[in-house]
Short mmCIF file of C-alpha atoms in Angstrom, two decimals:
data_model
loop_
_atom_site.label_atom_id
_atom_site.label_comp_id
_atom_site.label_asym_id
_atom_site.label_seq_id
_atom_site.Cartn_x
_atom_site.Cartn_y
_atom_site.Cartn_z
CA MET A 16 43.97 71.65 -9.26
CA GLN A 17 41.93 68.79 -10.53
CA ARG A 18 38.15 68.67 -10.46
CA ARG A 19 36.18 65.79 -9.04
CA ILE A 20 32.71 65.11 -10.40
CA ASP A 21 30.25 63.24 -8.20
CA HIS A 22 26.64 62.42 -8.89
CA GLY A 23 23.69 61.27 -6.88
CA TRP A 24 20.78 59.05 -7.83
CA ARG A 25 17.36 60.04 -6.49
CA LEU A 26 15.07 57.63 -8.36
CA ARG A 27 13.63 56.07 -5.20
CA GLU A 28 12.91 59.51 -3.69
CA LEU A 29 11.23 60.82 -6.83
CA MET A 30 9.14 57.66 -7.16
CA ALA A 31 7.97 58.00 -3.54
CA ALA A 32 7.09 61.66 -4.09
CA ARG A 33 4.81 60.58 -6.95
CA GLY A 34 3.14 57.74 -5.05
CA MET A 35 5.16 54.88 -6.56
CA ASN A 36 6.31 52.83 -3.61
CA THR A 37 7.38 49.59 -5.31
CA ILE A 38 9.13 48.64 -8.52
CA SER A 39 5.86 47.12 -9.70
CA ASP A 40 4.46 50.64 -9.89
CA LEU A 41 7.24 51.70 -12.28
CA ILE A 42 7.11 48.73 -14.68
CA PRO A 43 3.85 49.61 -16.52
CA HIS A 44 4.96 53.21 -17.02
CA LEU A 45 8.23 52.10 -18.61
CA SER A 46 6.41 49.50 -20.73
CA ASP A 47 4.11 52.22 -22.09
CA ARG A 48 7.25 54.02 -23.29
CA GLY A 49 8.76 50.96 -24.97
CA ILE A 50 11.18 49.99 -22.20
CA HIS A 51 10.94 46.34 -21.15
CA LEU A 52 13.18 45.39 -18.22
CA SER A 53 13.09 42.44 -15.88
CA ASP A 54 12.16 42.84 -12.24
CA SER A 55 15.77 42.33 -11.16
CA GLN A 56 17.02 45.00 -13.58
CA ILE A 57 14.52 47.53 -12.27
CA TYR A 58 15.33 46.52 -8.68
CA ARG A 59 19.02 47.29 -9.29
CA LEU A 60 18.10 50.54 -11.04
CA VAL A 61 15.96 51.74 -8.14
CA GLY A 62 18.15 50.41 -5.33
CA GLY A 63 21.58 51.46 -6.54
CA THR A 64 23.38 54.11 -8.53
CA PRO A 65 23.89 53.04 -12.14
CA GLU A 66 27.29 53.57 -13.75
CA ARG A 67 25.92 53.34 -17.31
CA MET A 68 22.46 53.79 -18.72
CA ASN A 69 20.74 53.69 -22.07
CA LEU A 70 19.49 57.14 -23.09
CA ASN A 71 16.09 55.72 -24.07
CA LEU A 72 15.71 54.36 -20.55
CA LEU A 73 16.82 57.66 -19.04
CA GLY A 74 14.32 59.55 -21.19
CA ALA A 75 11.52 57.17 -20.21
CA ILE A 76 12.30 57.62 -16.51
CA LEU A 77 12.38 61.40 -16.84
CA ASP A 78 9.08 61.37 -18.74
CA THR A 79 7.43 58.97 -16.28
CA LEU A 80 8.45 61.00 -13.24
CA ASP A 81 7.93 64.35 -15.00
CA CYS A 82 11.28 65.66 -13.79
CA SER A 83 14.54 66.97 -15.20
CA PHE A 84 17.92 65.30 -15.26
CA GLU A 85 19.12 67.61 -12.47
CA ASP A 86 16.26 66.45 -10.26
CA LEU A 87 17.02 62.78 -10.87
CA CYS A 88 20.79 62.91 -10.88
CA PRO A 89 22.27 65.94 -9.07
CA VAL A 90 25.88 66.56 -10.10
CA THR A 91 28.45 68.20 -7.83
CA VAL A 92 31.87 69.38 -8.94
CA SER A 93 34.56 69.99 -6.34
CA ALA A 94 38.19 70.99 -6.56
CA VAL A 95 40.75 68.42 -5.44
CA PRO A 96 44.23 69.62 -4.58
CA ASP A 97 47.02 68.17 -6.68
CA ARG A 98 49.09 65.46 -5.07
CA ALA A 99 52.73 66.07 -4.31
CA THR A 100 54.88 65.44 -7.36
CA GLY A 101 57.99 64.42 -5.48
CA THR A 102 59.80 67.67 -6.14
CA PHE A 103 61.31 69.59 -3.28
CA ASP A 104 61.87 73.18 -2.42
CA ALA A 105 65.26 74.40 -3.67
CA SER A 106 65.81 76.39 -0.49
CA ALA A 107 65.42 73.31 1.72
CA LYS A 108 68.57 71.81 3.13
CA THR A 109 69.12 68.54 1.26
CA ASP A 110 72.17 67.37 3.25
CA ALA A 111 69.97 66.50 6.22
CA PHE A 112 68.18 63.84 4.16
CA ARG A 113 71.21 62.36 2.43
CA PRO A 114 72.47 59.09 3.89
CA ALA A 115 76.12 58.49 4.68
CA ARG A 116 78.14 57.36 1.69
CA ALA A 117 78.98 53.66 1.68
CA ARG A 118 82.63 52.63 1.43
CA ILE A 119 83.52 49.48 -0.40
CA ARG A 120 86.81 47.87 0.58
CA ARG A 121 88.66 45.24 -1.33
CA PRO A 122 89.41 42.05 0.54
CA GLU A 123 92.99 41.86 1.79
#
């Protein structure tokens, strides 16, 4: 079995819980911690789920919101069944799936 790892992104929820309703409320807090991002970068950070992130930015967000990584980004691990490998059961009757043999005749 393979394991599938999914993560969430709860930045908007945690901001709302702390009274920060717009991205303008987050900008001064990040600036105080040495993180200077444009409005569009913060908009994408709040509105979507980032695939990559600088650890300094992550630390600044965690410090600003006074939360842990698990609060901000909950991770779930689930088991995924393996896909079929193309092998077959030895006890299965294979003749039922075999096509008729082709006969090639020489021209007369």
